[in-house]
Each structure stands twice: as C-alpha cells, then as structure tokens.
C-alpha cells in the first residue's frame, strides 16, 4: 500500500524560472540513471525478494523514497518553466538576445506536449523505458548494480549542480547528493553481507560445471600490458591471477551447411 503526503520530502523551489535548467534536470528524472529508474528498480527488486526481510525492507524503503524524489524533481522542473515564453515572433529573437538564448535551449516538448510541466523523458526527448531498470532476482547482482546506479546518478547530479547558479535548485541538488551518498553506502553494506554468505562471484555455486582452468587467467588482448600488473595478485575469492601473454584460439573454423535456396543466401 502506498499513501501520498502532499508535502514534498525536501524543498524544490528555484529562485527564478530557467527553461534551460528545466531541460537539463530531465536527465535526472527520465534518463537512464534518473530517479524513475531508481524508483522502478528498487521497488521491483523489493517486490521480488523472497529472502531476508531486512533486504526486502531496505529496497522498498529506498524505492518508495525515490517516488518522493521523482515528485521533487518534477515539481522543480514545472517551477523552472513558470513564465517561460511560449509566444515568440521571429523579430523578437533579434530584438531580445536573452529571449533567443532561452528559446534556443528550451525543450519545446515542455510547452507543446506537456504544457510547461515535467515529462518522463531525457533532455533530448527520448522516453524513459523499463529496459533501464534492473531486477534479476539475485540480491548480490542487484545490490552491486544499485551501487553503480547510485554512483552514476550522483555523478550526474554533481554535474548539474555546477550548471546553475540558482540557490534554490542547488539546495535541492545538495539534498539529493546526500541521499545518494546514503544509498551508495547502504547498498555497499548489503552487498558485503551477501557476498560473505553467497560468495563474491555471481552466481557462486557453478565451480563444478565451469572450466575453472580459465577462471583466473588475465588474457592479453590489447597492445598494452598493463593488466600484467595483476599477475600473482590474489582475487577476492582467494585465488591468484595468472597472465597469458599470447591467448590461443581454441575453437575450430566455423563451417555451415548451405541455406535453403529459397532464402537466396549468396555463399560466394
């Protein structure tokens, strides 16, 4: 069950309208690493979790918080678009360079499609899609990817911070940065606990069927030899890395039977 509280989790009020910044914030809303992706990923992972209740609750707590972040950024975008010019004749651009700059960088979908409100798109109008979300059913894999997701999200928010001088926008971004710090740390902790229980390789119970002679071999497939520096070092699973200077082709040369002539495949 979800219950909505009309008060925002944190402030989302800019000092002044800025359609260009509104467009930039769309990445943190509907982009690959945005809040909608985090929301759907963590909720999906939590709903599919059948193990420890503490991990299920951690995911559902965080996913529900991300709904609040979606609301905050959507509100900020709408407020940044308040008063944005939607009537601009060609001669107005020449007489008002500031208007030309605003309209030149404004996302026209904000006005044409969404009536000066936020959208579930990235800044270039590409719609958010469920392929961005991750819910594998394996908690080790998901927690690892959650750390990556929060890292990418925090990286983008930090860049957005330096793209505006608006203290209202910056105040909201400071809050998001702090929460992304917390989320990274909590998922790292969960990942460590799960690795102690299930092992560091996902999935961790395949040694009886994999070709283990290749499991710790660094293969030299580039001109440099920097990866040789790991030779002899101990991997996280306790085994040592070896190094293969000249990897060999161990398979055969592929040959195929002729295709059905009705397919008109030219076999040369």
mmCIF file of C-alpha atoms in Angstrom:
data_model
loop_
_atom_site.group_PDB
_atom_site.id
_atom_site.type_symbol
_atom_site.label_atom_id
_atom_site.label_comp_id
_atom_site.label_asym_id
_atom_site.label_seq_id
_atom_site.Cartn_x
_atom_site.Cartn_y
_atom_site.Cartn_z
ATOM 1 C CA UNK A 1 0.000 0.000 0.000
ATOM 2 C CA UNK A 2 1.206 3.497 -0.780
ATOM 3 C CA UNK A 3 -0.042 6.701 0.770
ATOM 4 C CA UNK A 4 0.785 10.119 -0.658
ATOM 5 C CA UNK A 5 1.677 13.080 1.539
ATOM 6 C CA UNK A 6 1.252 16.405 -0.240
ATOM 7 C CA UNK A 7 4.274 17.953 1.432
ATOM 8 C CA UNK A 8 7.481 17.351 -0.524
ATOM 9 C CA UNK A 9 10.272 15.367 1.116
ATOM 10 C CA UNK A 10 12.544 18.382 0.639
ATOM 11 C CA UNK A 11 12.427 21.866 -0.893
ATOM 12 C CA UNK A 12 12.019 22.098 -4.666
ATOM 13 C CA UNK A 13 11.650 25.800 -5.378
ATOM 14 C CA UNK A 14 14.013 27.734 -7.668
ATOM 15 C CA UNK A 15 14.870 31.395 -7.254
ATOM 16 C CA UNK A 16 13.695 32.192 -10.770
ATOM 17 C CA UNK A 17 12.404 30.490 -13.941
ATOM 18 C CA UNK A 18 15.012 28.830 -16.136
ATOM 19 C CA UNK A 19 13.704 26.678 -19.019
ATOM 20 C CA UNK A 20 17.204 25.538 -19.947
ATOM 21 C CA UNK A 21 17.870 24.192 -16.450
ATOM 22 C CA UNK A 22 14.474 22.533 -16.538
ATOM 23 C CA UNK A 23 15.587 20.689 -19.629
ATOM 24 C CA UNK A 24 18.854 19.642 -18.011
ATOM 25 C CA UNK A 25 17.037 18.247 -14.975
ATOM 26 C CA UNK A 26 15.075 15.922 -17.238
ATOM 27 C CA UNK A 27 18.155 13.665 -17.263
ATOM 28 C CA UNK A 28 17.897 13.170 -13.506
ATOM 29 C CA UNK A 29 14.214 12.437 -13.890
ATOM 30 C CA UNK A 30 13.692 10.337 -17.008
ATOM 31 C CA UNK A 31 17.230 9.485 -18.103
ATOM 32 C CA UNK A 32 18.909 6.094 -17.888
ATOM 33 C CA UNK A 33 20.309 6.759 -14.402
ATOM 34 C CA UNK A 34 17.486 9.035 -13.251
ATOM 35 C CA UNK A 35 15.074 8.843 -10.364
ATOM 36 C CA UNK A 36 12.383 6.928 -12.277
ATOM 37 C CA UNK A 37 14.926 4.177 -12.995
ATOM 38 C CA UNK A 38 15.918 4.033 -9.334
ATOM 39 C CA UNK A 39 12.296 4.009 -8.216
ATOM 40 C CA UNK A 40 11.259 1.167 -10.511
ATOM 41 C CA UNK A 41 14.424 -0.861 -9.922
ATOM 42 C CA UNK A 42 14.320 -0.822 -6.129
ATOM 43 C CA UNK A 43 10.580 -1.408 -5.911
ATOM 44 C CA UNK A 44 10.783 -4.296 -8.383
ATOM 45 C CA UNK A 45 13.721 -5.822 -6.514
ATOM 46 C CA UNK A 46 11.889 -5.472 -3.216
ATOM 47 C CA UNK A 47 8.664 -6.999 -4.507
ATOM 48 C CA UNK A 48 10.540 -9.976 -5.956
ATOM 49 C CA UNK A 49 12.696 -10.537 -2.862
ATOM 50 C CA UNK A 50 11.778 -13.742 -1.029
ATOM 51 C CA UNK A 51 14.715 -13.930 1.374
ATOM 52 C CA UNK A 52 15.727 -11.834 4.366
ATOM 53 C CA UNK A 53 13.134 -9.259 5.340
ATOM 54 C CA UNK A 54 15.803 -6.672 6.088
ATOM 55 C CA UNK A 55 16.947 -6.590 2.445
ATOM 56 C CA UNK A 56 13.354 -6.521 1.228
ATOM 57 C CA UNK A 57 12.575 -3.593 3.531
ATOM 58 C CA UNK A 58 15.781 -1.788 2.577
ATOM 59 C CA UNK A 59 14.831 -1.972 -1.092
ATOM 60 C CA UNK A 60 11.201 -0.993 -0.563
ATOM 61 C CA UNK A 61 12.132 1.879 1.760
ATOM 62 C CA UNK A 62 14.566 3.229 -0.817
ATOM 63 C CA UNK A 63 12.258 2.660 -3.789
ATOM 64 C CA UNK A 64 9.446 4.476 -2.020
ATOM 65 C CA UNK A 65 11.781 7.363 -1.195
ATOM 66 C CA UNK A 66 12.650 7.562 -4.890
ATOM 67 C CA UNK A 67 8.971 8.251 -5.626
ATOM 68 C CA UNK A 68 9.418 11.334 -3.460
ATOM 69 C CA UNK A 69 12.490 12.313 -5.467
ATOM 70 C CA UNK A 70 10.554 11.931 -8.725
ATOM 71 C CA UNK A 71 7.946 14.274 -7.262
ATOM 72 C CA UNK A 72 10.577 16.794 -6.138
ATOM 73 C CA UNK A 73 12.345 16.971 -9.492
ATOM 74 C CA UNK A 74 9.033 17.085 -11.384
ATOM 75 C CA UNK A 75 7.953 19.986 -9.183
ATOM 76 C CA UNK A 76 11.275 21.773 -9.671
ATOM 77 C CA UNK A 77 11.038 21.398 -13.449
ATOM 78 C CA UNK A 78 7.486 22.755 -13.501
ATOM 79 C CA UNK A 79 8.517 25.748 -11.395
ATOM 80 C CA UNK A 80 11.537 26.424 -13.585
ATOM 81 C CA UNK A 81 9.146 26.526 -16.541
ATOM 82 C CA UNK A 82 6.752 29.027 -14.935
ATOM 83 C CA UNK A 83 6.627 32.127 -17.097
ATOM 84 C CA UNK A 84 8.633 30.542 -19.899
ATOM 85 C CA UNK A 85 7.934 32.369 -23.206
ATOM 86 C CA UNK A 86 5.656 30.382 -25.487
ATOM 87 C CA UNK A 87 4.731 33.260 -27.831
ATOM 88 C CA UNK A 88 7.787 34.466 -29.704
ATOM 89 C CA UNK A 89 7.760 36.032 -33.149
ATOM 90 C CA UNK A 90 10.826 35.841 -35.339
ATOM 91 C CA UNK A 91 11.660 39.519 -34.914
ATOM 92 C CA UNK A 92 11.596 39.136 -31.120
ATOM 93 C CA UNK A 93 14.710 36.988 -31.275
ATOM 94 C CA UNK A 94 16.635 39.788 -32.943
ATOM 95 C CA UNK A 95 15.498 42.457 -30.502
ATOM 96 C CA UNK A 96 15.905 40.357 -27.353
ATOM 97 C CA UNK A 97 19.077 38.207 -27.267
ATOM 98 C CA UNK A 98 18.119 36.847 -23.845
ATOM 99 C CA UNK A 99 14.837 35.522 -25.203
ATOM 100 C CA UNK A 100 16.666 33.985 -28.133
ATOM 101 C CA UNK A 101 19.057 32.224 -25.764
ATOM 102 C CA UNK A 102 16.224 30.857 -23.637
ATOM 103 C CA UNK A 103 14.153 29.636 -26.550
ATOM 104 C CA UNK A 104 17.239 28.259 -28.260
ATOM 105 C CA UNK A 105 17.914 25.902 -25.395
ATOM 106 C CA UNK A 106 14.410 25.195 -24.178
ATOM 107 C CA UNK A 107 12.888 21.757 -24.635
ATOM 108 C CA UNK A 108 9.930 22.537 -26.862
ATOM 109 C CA UNK A 109 8.180 19.357 -25.694
ATOM 110 C CA UNK A 110 7.819 21.035 -22.322
ATOM 111 C CA UNK A 111 5.485 23.527 -23.951
ATOM 112 C CA UNK A 112 3.971 21.604 -26.858
ATOM 113 C CA UNK A 113 3.421 18.164 -25.315
ATOM 114 C CA UNK A 114 3.446 18.678 -21.545
ATOM 115 C CA UNK A 115 2.061 22.188 -21.048
ATOM 116 C CA UNK A 116 5.139 23.523 -19.253
ATOM 117 C CA UNK A 117 5.436 20.563 -16.878
ATOM 118 C CA UNK A 118 7.942 17.743 -16.426
ATOM 119 C CA UNK A 119 7.976 14.666 -18.635
ATOM 120 C CA UNK A 120 9.282 11.124 -18.273
ATOM 121 C CA UNK A 121 11.902 11.831 -20.929
ATOM 122 C CA UNK A 122 15.580 12.653 -21.003
ATOM 123 C CA UNK A 123 16.667 16.165 -22.127
ATOM 124 C CA UNK A 124 16.591 15.118 -25.783
ATOM 125 C CA UNK A 125 13.025 13.827 -25.661
ATOM 126 C CA UNK A 126 13.814 10.103 -25.524
ATOM 127 C CA UNK A 127 11.170 8.435 -23.372
ATOM 128 C CA UNK A 128 12.078 6.537 -20.232
ATOM 129 C CA UNK A 129 11.828 2.809 -20.753
ATOM 130 C CA UNK A 130 11.710 -0.230 -18.496
ATOM 131 C CA UNK A 131 14.943 -1.528 -20.004
ATOM 132 C CA UNK A 132 16.778 0.923 -17.727
ATOM 133 C CA UNK A 133 15.529 -0.882 -14.609
ATOM 134 C CA UNK A 134 17.255 -3.936 -13.155
ATOM 135 C CA UNK A 135 15.644 -6.671 -11.082
ATOM 136 C CA UNK A 136 17.409 -10.008 -11.563
ATOM 137 C CA UNK A 137 16.124 -11.961 -8.577
ATOM 138 C CA UNK A 138 19.739 -12.301 -7.367
ATOM 139 C CA UNK A 139 20.379 -9.937 -4.475
ATOM 140 C CA UNK A 140 24.175 -9.889 -4.846
ATOM 141 C CA UNK A 141 23.921 -8.879 -8.506
ATOM 142 C CA UNK A 142 21.177 -6.353 -7.811
ATOM 143 C CA UNK A 143 22.948 -4.736 -4.847
ATOM 144 C CA UNK A 144 26.103 -4.367 -6.919
ATOM 145 C CA UNK A 145 24.203 -2.737 -9.723
ATOM 146 C CA UNK A 146 22.407 -0.494 -7.240
ATOM 147 C CA UNK A 147 25.793 0.863 -6.144
ATOM 148 C CA UNK A 148 26.642 1.566 -9.788
ATOM 149 C CA UNK A 149 23.250 3.177 -10.353
ATOM 150 C CA UNK A 150 23.566 5.473 -7.345
ATOM 151 C CA UNK A 151 27.137 6.323 -8.369
ATOM 152 C CA UNK A 152 26.053 7.311 -11.877
ATOM 153 C CA UNK A 153 23.080 9.275 -10.532
ATOM 154 C CA UNK A 154 25.237 11.151 -8.023
ATOM 155 C CA UNK A 155 27.799 11.906 -10.707
ATOM 156 C CA UNK A 156 25.112 13.468 -12.895
ATOM 157 C CA UNK A 157 23.574 15.448 -10.041
ATOM 158 C CA UNK A 158 27.026 16.810 -9.157
ATOM 159 C CA UNK A 159 27.443 17.995 -12.740
ATOM 160 C CA UNK A 160 24.001 19.580 -12.717
ATOM 161 C CA UNK A 161 24.946 21.445 -9.541
ATOM 162 C CA UNK A 162 27.693 23.317 -11.384
ATOM 163 C CA UNK A 163 25.410 24.065 -14.337
ATOM 164 C CA UNK A 164 23.291 26.503 -12.325
ATOM 165 C CA UNK A 165 23.802 29.472 -10.002
ATOM 166 C CA UNK A 166 20.228 29.255 -8.753
ATOM 167 C CA UNK A 167 20.481 28.645 -5.000
ATOM 168 C CA UNK A 168 17.017 27.118 -4.856
ATOM 169 C CA UNK A 169 17.942 24.499 -7.423
ATOM 170 C CA UNK A 170 21.288 23.937 -5.751
ATOM 171 C CA UNK A 171 19.593 23.445 -2.385
ATOM 172 C CA UNK A 172 17.516 20.575 -3.771
ATOM 173 C CA UNK A 173 20.535 19.067 -5.511
ATOM 174 C CA UNK A 174 22.528 19.195 -2.256
ATOM 175 C CA UNK A 175 19.803 17.123 -0.611
ATOM 176 C CA UNK A 176 19.800 14.606 -3.465
ATOM 177 C CA UNK A 177 23.593 14.315 -3.276
ATOM 178 C CA UNK A 178 23.355 13.491 0.429
ATOM 179 C CA UNK A 179 20.683 10.841 -0.111
ATOM 180 C CA UNK A 180 22.692 9.297 -2.961
ATOM 181 C CA UNK A 181 25.649 9.073 -0.583
ATOM 182 C CA UNK A 182 23.468 7.192 1.895
ATOM 183 C CA UNK A 183 22.079 4.893 -0.786
ATOM 184 C CA UNK A 184 25.532 4.012 -2.096
ATOM 185 C CA UNK A 185 26.755 3.192 1.404
ATOM 186 C CA UNK A 186 23.728 1.106 2.370
ATOM 187 C CA UNK A 187 23.878 -0.940 -0.824
ATOM 188 C CA UNK A 188 27.628 -1.448 -0.379
ATOM 189 C CA UNK A 189 26.982 -2.764 3.137
ATOM 190 C CA UNK A 190 24.234 -5.089 1.923
ATOM 191 C CA UNK A 191 26.489 -6.282 -0.894
ATOM 192 C CA UNK A 192 29.303 -7.111 1.555
ATOM 193 C CA UNK A 193 26.957 -9.094 3.797
ATOM 194 C CA UNK A 194 25.515 -11.022 0.875
ATOM 195 C CA UNK A 195 28.988 -11.755 -0.539
ATOM 196 C CA UNK A 196 30.029 -13.193 2.823
ATOM 197 C CA UNK A 197 27.041 -15.524 2.650
ATOM 198 C CA UNK A 198 26.913 -16.442 -1.041
ATOM 199 C CA UNK A 199 30.418 -15.684 -2.346
ATOM 200 C CA UNK A 200 31.803 -12.852 -4.438
ATOM 201 C CA UNK A 201 31.094 -14.351 -7.878
ATOM 202 C CA UNK A 202 27.515 -14.356 -9.159
ATOM 203 C CA UNK A 203 26.178 -16.990 -9.114
ATOM 204 C CA UNK A 204 28.631 -18.589 -6.709
ATOM 205 C CA UNK A 205 27.799 -22.277 -6.983
ATOM 206 C CA UNK A 206 28.953 -23.072 -10.535
ATOM 207 C CA UNK A 207 32.530 -24.319 -9.996
ATOM 208 C CA UNK A 208 31.506 -27.921 -10.540
ATOM 209 C CA UNK A 209 30.448 -27.182 -14.130
ATOM 210 C CA UNK A 210 32.630 -24.287 -15.336
ATOM 211 C CA UNK A 211 36.091 -24.727 -16.872
ATOM 212 C CA UNK A 212 37.911 -23.478 -13.785
ATOM 213 C CA UNK A 213 41.309 -23.508 -15.533
ATOM 214 C CA UNK A 214 40.199 -20.270 -17.223
ATOM 215 C CA UNK A 215 38.594 -18.655 -14.166
ATOM 216 C CA UNK A 216 41.607 -16.604 -13.043
ATOM 217 C CA UNK A 217 43.569 -16.020 -16.268
ATOM 218 C CA UNK A 218 44.241 -12.463 -17.440
ATOM 219 C CA UNK A 219 44.457 -12.651 -21.235
ATOM 220 C CA UNK A 220 46.455 -10.106 -23.203
ATOM 221 C CA UNK A 221 44.088 -8.858 -25.903
ATOM 222 C CA UNK A 222 45.399 -5.305 -26.264
ATOM 223 C CA UNK A 223 48.664 -3.663 -27.313
ATOM 224 C CA UNK A 224 49.441 -2.622 -23.749
ATOM 225 C CA UNK A 225 50.480 -4.962 -20.971
ATOM 226 C CA UNK A 226 49.076 -3.013 -18.023
ATOM 227 C CA UNK A 227 46.869 -5.867 -16.904
ATOM 228 C CA UNK A 228 50.017 -7.891 -16.243
ATOM 229 C CA UNK A 229 50.289 -5.863 -13.037
ATOM 230 C CA UNK A 230 47.571 -8.076 -11.564
ATOM 231 C CA UNK A 231 49.539 -11.268 -12.233
ATOM 232 C CA UNK A 232 50.151 -13.143 -8.997
ATOM 233 C CA UNK A 233 47.789 -10.961 -7.007
ATOM 234 C CA UNK A 234 45.039 -12.612 -5.005
ATOM 235 C CA UNK A 235 41.494 -12.165 -6.297
ATOM 236 C CA UNK A 236 38.606 -11.504 -3.966
ATOM 237 C CA UNK A 237 37.700 -15.194 -3.976
ATOM 238 C CA UNK A 238 41.154 -16.124 -2.628
ATOM 239 C CA UNK A 239 42.658 -17.432 -5.887
ATOM 240 C CA UNK A 240 45.692 -15.914 -7.633
ATOM 241 C CA UNK A 241 45.565 -14.324 -11.071
ATOM 242 C CA UNK A 242 47.784 -15.710 -13.832
ATOM 243 C CA UNK A 243 48.660 -13.971 -17.091
ATOM 244 C CA UNK A 244 48.604 -15.274 -20.659
ATOM 245 C CA UNK A 245 50.773 -13.222 -22.997
ATOM 246 C CA UNK A 246 49.547 -14.795 -26.231
ATOM 247 C CA UNK A 247 45.992 -16.125 -25.951
ATOM 248 C CA UNK A 248 45.316 -19.042 -28.269
ATOM 249 C CA UNK A 249 42.323 -19.664 -30.476
ATOM 250 C CA UNK A 250 40.941 -22.903 -29.065
ATOM 251 C CA UNK A 251 37.855 -23.315 -31.234
ATOM 252 C CA UNK A 252 37.505 -24.612 -34.795
ATOM 253 C CA UNK A 253 36.947 -22.676 -38.005
ATOM 254 C CA UNK A 254 33.151 -22.422 -38.358
ATOM 255 C CA UNK A 255 31.572 -24.169 -41.344
ATOM 256 C CA UNK A 256 27.884 -24.234 -42.211
ATOM 257 C CA UNK A 257 25.586 -26.273 -44.375
ATOM 258 C CA UNK A 258 24.147 -24.421 -47.370
ATOM 259 C CA UNK A 259 20.995 -22.491 -46.569
ATOM 260 C CA UNK A 260 17.664 -23.262 -48.175
ATOM 261 C CA UNK A 261 17.952 -21.956 -51.773
ATOM 262 C CA UNK A 262 14.634 -20.129 -51.376
ATOM 263 C CA UNK A 263 16.362 -17.785 -48.940
ATOM 264 C CA UNK A 264 18.769 -16.617 -51.715
ATOM 265 C CA UNK A 265 21.761 -16.543 -49.405
ATOM 266 C CA UNK A 266 24.856 -15.832 -51.501
ATOM 267 C CA UNK A 267 27.531 -18.280 -50.338
ATOM 268 C CA UNK A 268 30.199 -16.956 -52.712
#
